[in-house]
mmCIF file of C-alpha atoms in Angstrom:
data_model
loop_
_atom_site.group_PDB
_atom_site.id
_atom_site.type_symbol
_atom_site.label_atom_id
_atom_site.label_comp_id
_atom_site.label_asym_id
_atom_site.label_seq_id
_atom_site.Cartn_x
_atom_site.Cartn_y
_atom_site.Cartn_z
ATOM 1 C CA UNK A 1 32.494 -2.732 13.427
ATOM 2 C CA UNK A 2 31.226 -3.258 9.916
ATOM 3 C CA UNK A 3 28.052 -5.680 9.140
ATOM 4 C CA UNK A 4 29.402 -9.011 7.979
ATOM 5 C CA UNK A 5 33.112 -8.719 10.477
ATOM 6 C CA UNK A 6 33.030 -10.779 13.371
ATOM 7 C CA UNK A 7 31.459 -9.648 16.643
ATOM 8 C CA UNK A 8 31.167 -10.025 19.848
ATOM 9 C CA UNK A 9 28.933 -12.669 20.950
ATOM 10 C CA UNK A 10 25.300 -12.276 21.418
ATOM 11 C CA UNK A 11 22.534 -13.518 24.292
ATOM 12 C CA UNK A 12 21.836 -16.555 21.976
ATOM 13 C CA UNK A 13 25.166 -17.353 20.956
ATOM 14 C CA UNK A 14 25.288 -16.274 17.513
ATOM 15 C CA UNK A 15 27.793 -13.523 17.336
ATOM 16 C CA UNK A 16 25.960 -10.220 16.545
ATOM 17 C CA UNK A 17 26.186 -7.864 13.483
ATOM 18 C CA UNK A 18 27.480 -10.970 11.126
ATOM 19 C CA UNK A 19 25.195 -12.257 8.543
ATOM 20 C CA UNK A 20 24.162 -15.584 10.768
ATOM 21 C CA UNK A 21 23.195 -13.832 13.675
ATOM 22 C CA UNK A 22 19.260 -13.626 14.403
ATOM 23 C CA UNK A 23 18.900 -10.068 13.939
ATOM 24 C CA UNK A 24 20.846 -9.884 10.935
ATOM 25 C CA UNK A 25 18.203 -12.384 9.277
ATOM 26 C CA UNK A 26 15.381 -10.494 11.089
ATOM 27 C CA UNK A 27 16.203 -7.511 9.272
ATOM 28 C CA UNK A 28 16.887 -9.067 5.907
ATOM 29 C CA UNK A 29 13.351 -10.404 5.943
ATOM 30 C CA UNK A 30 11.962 -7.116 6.766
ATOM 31 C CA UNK A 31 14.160 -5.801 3.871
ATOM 32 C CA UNK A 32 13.279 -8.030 1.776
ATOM 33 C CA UNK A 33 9.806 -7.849 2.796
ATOM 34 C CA UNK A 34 10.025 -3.933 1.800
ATOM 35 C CA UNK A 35 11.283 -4.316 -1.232
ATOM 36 C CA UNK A 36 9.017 -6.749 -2.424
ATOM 37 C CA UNK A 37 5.589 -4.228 -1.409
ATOM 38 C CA UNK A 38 7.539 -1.101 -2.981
ATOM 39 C CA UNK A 39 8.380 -3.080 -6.038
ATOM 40 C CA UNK A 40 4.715 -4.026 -5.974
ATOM 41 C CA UNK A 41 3.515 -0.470 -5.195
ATOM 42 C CA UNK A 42 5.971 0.735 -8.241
ATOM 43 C CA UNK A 43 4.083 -1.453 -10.341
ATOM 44 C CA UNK A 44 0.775 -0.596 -9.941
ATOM 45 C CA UNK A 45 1.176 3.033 -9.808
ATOM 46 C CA UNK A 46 2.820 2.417 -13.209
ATOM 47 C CA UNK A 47 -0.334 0.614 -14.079
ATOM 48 C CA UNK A 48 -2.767 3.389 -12.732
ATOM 49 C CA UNK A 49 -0.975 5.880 -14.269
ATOM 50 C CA UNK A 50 -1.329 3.997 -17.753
ATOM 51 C CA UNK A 51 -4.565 3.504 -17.287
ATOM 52 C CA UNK A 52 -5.187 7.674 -16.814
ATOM 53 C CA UNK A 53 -6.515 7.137 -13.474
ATOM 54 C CA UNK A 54 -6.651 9.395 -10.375
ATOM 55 C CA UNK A 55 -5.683 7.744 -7.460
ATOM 56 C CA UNK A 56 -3.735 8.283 -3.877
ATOM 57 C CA UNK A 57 -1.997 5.712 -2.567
ATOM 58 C CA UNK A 58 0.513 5.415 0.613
ATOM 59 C CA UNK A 59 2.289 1.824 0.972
ATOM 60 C CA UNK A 60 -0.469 -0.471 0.724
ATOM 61 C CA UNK A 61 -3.529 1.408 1.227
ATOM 62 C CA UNK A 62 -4.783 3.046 -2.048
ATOM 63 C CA UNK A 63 -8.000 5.283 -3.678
ATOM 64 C CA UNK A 64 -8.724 5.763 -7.176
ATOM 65 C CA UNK A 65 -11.256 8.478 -7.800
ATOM 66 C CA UNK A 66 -13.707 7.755 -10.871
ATOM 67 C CA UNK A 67 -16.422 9.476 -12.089
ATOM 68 C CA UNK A 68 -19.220 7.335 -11.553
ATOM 69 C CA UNK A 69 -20.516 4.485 -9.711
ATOM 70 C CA UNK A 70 -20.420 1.979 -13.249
ATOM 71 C CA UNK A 71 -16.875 3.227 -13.966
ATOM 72 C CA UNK A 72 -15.839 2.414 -10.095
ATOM 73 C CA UNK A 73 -17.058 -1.067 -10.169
ATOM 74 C CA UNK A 74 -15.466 -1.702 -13.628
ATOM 75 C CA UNK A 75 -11.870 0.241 -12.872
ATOM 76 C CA UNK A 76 -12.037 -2.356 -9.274
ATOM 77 C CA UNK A 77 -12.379 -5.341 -10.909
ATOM 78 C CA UNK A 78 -9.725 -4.324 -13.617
ATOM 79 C CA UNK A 79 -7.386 -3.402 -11.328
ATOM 80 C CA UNK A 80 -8.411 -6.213 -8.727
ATOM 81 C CA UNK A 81 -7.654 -8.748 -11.286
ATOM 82 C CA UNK A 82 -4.139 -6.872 -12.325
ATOM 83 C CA UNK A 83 -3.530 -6.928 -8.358
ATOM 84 C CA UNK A 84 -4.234 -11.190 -7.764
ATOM 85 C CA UNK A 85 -3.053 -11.874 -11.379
ATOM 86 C CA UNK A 86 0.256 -9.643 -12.434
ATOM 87 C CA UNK A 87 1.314 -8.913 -9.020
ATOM 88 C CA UNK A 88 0.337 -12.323 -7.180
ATOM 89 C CA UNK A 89 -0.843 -10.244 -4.103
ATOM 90 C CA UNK A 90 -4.032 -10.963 -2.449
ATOM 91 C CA UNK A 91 -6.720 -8.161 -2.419
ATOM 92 C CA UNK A 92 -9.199 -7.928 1.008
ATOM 93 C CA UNK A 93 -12.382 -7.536 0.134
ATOM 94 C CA UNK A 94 -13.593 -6.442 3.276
ATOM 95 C CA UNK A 95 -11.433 -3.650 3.207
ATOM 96 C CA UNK A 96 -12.357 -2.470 -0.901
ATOM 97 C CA UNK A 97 -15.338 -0.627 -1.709
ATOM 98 C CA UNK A 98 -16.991 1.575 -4.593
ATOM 99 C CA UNK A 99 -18.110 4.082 -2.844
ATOM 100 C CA UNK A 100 -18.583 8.435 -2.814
ATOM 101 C CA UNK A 101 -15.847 9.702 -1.526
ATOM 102 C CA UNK A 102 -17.305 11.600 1.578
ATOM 103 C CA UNK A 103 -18.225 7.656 2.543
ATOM 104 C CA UNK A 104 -14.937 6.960 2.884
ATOM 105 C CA UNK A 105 -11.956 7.560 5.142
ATOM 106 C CA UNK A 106 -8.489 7.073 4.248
ATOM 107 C CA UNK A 107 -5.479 7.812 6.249
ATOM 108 C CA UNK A 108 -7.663 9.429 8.963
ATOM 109 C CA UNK A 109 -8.888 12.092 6.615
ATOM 110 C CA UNK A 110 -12.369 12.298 4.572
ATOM 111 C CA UNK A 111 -13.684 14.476 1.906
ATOM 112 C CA UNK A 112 -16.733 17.087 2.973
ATOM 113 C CA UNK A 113 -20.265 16.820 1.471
ATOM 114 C CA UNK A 114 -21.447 20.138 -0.287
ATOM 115 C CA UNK A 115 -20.380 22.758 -2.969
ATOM 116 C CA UNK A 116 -16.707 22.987 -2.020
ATOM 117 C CA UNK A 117 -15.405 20.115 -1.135
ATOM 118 C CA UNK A 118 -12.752 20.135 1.348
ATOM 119 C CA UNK A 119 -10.561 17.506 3.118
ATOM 120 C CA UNK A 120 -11.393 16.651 6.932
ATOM 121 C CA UNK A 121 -10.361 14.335 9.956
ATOM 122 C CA UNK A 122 -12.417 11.075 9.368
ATOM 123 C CA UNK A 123 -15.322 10.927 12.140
ATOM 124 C CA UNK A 124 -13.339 7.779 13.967
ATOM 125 C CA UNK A 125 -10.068 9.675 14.063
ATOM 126 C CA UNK A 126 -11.153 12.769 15.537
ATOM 127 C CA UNK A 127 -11.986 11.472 18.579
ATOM 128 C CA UNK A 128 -8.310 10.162 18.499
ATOM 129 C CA UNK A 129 -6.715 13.630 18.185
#
């Protein structure tokens, strides 16, 4: 039966797979909800990319790699104020760092220390594995 048809009636009462029914406005929010952080993601990738920056980012976790310690602090407060400002979102500071990126972990992975640099499972998630 097709979403928005009547259904059969649910646990709760509400008839299920019609837009009134709990689910059905569960899963809107978490639409919406997605929409909203990819929209917001869209955005400031547009914005890193303007800027020249080179950066990873998967949903909302995100790195930008900078030459230097100077240009790190200045590129996170640019980009912390386009973040609270443009976007409205709030930024944790807990989480957000200027930092080398062998001091680091993101996604479970790290960056060696030495002439070649190489990518490698983060110290707290190889004991995870």
């Amino acid at each position: 039966m097709p979403f928005g048809e009547e259904g059969a009636k649910g646990a709760c009462g509400a008839q299920e797979n019609t837009f009134s029914s709990p689910v059905w406005k569960e899963l809107r929010k978490e639409v919406h909800f997605r929409h909203c952080c990819r929209t917001s993601c869209d955005e400031l990738d547009r914005e890193l990319e303007r800027r020249g920056h080179r950066y990873l980012r998967y949903a909302d976790d995100c790195n930008i790699y900078v030459r230097s310690q100077r240009a790190g602090r200045r590129v996170m407060e640019g980009i912390t104020r386009f973040i609270t400002h443009q976007l409205k979102l709030k930024v944790n500071e807990m989480k957000s760092a200027v930092a080398r990126p062998q001091e680091r972990e993101f996604l479970g992975f790290s960056f060696s220390v030495g002439p070649e640099v190489k990518r490698i499972i983060a110290a707290e998630s190889s004991g995870a594995v």
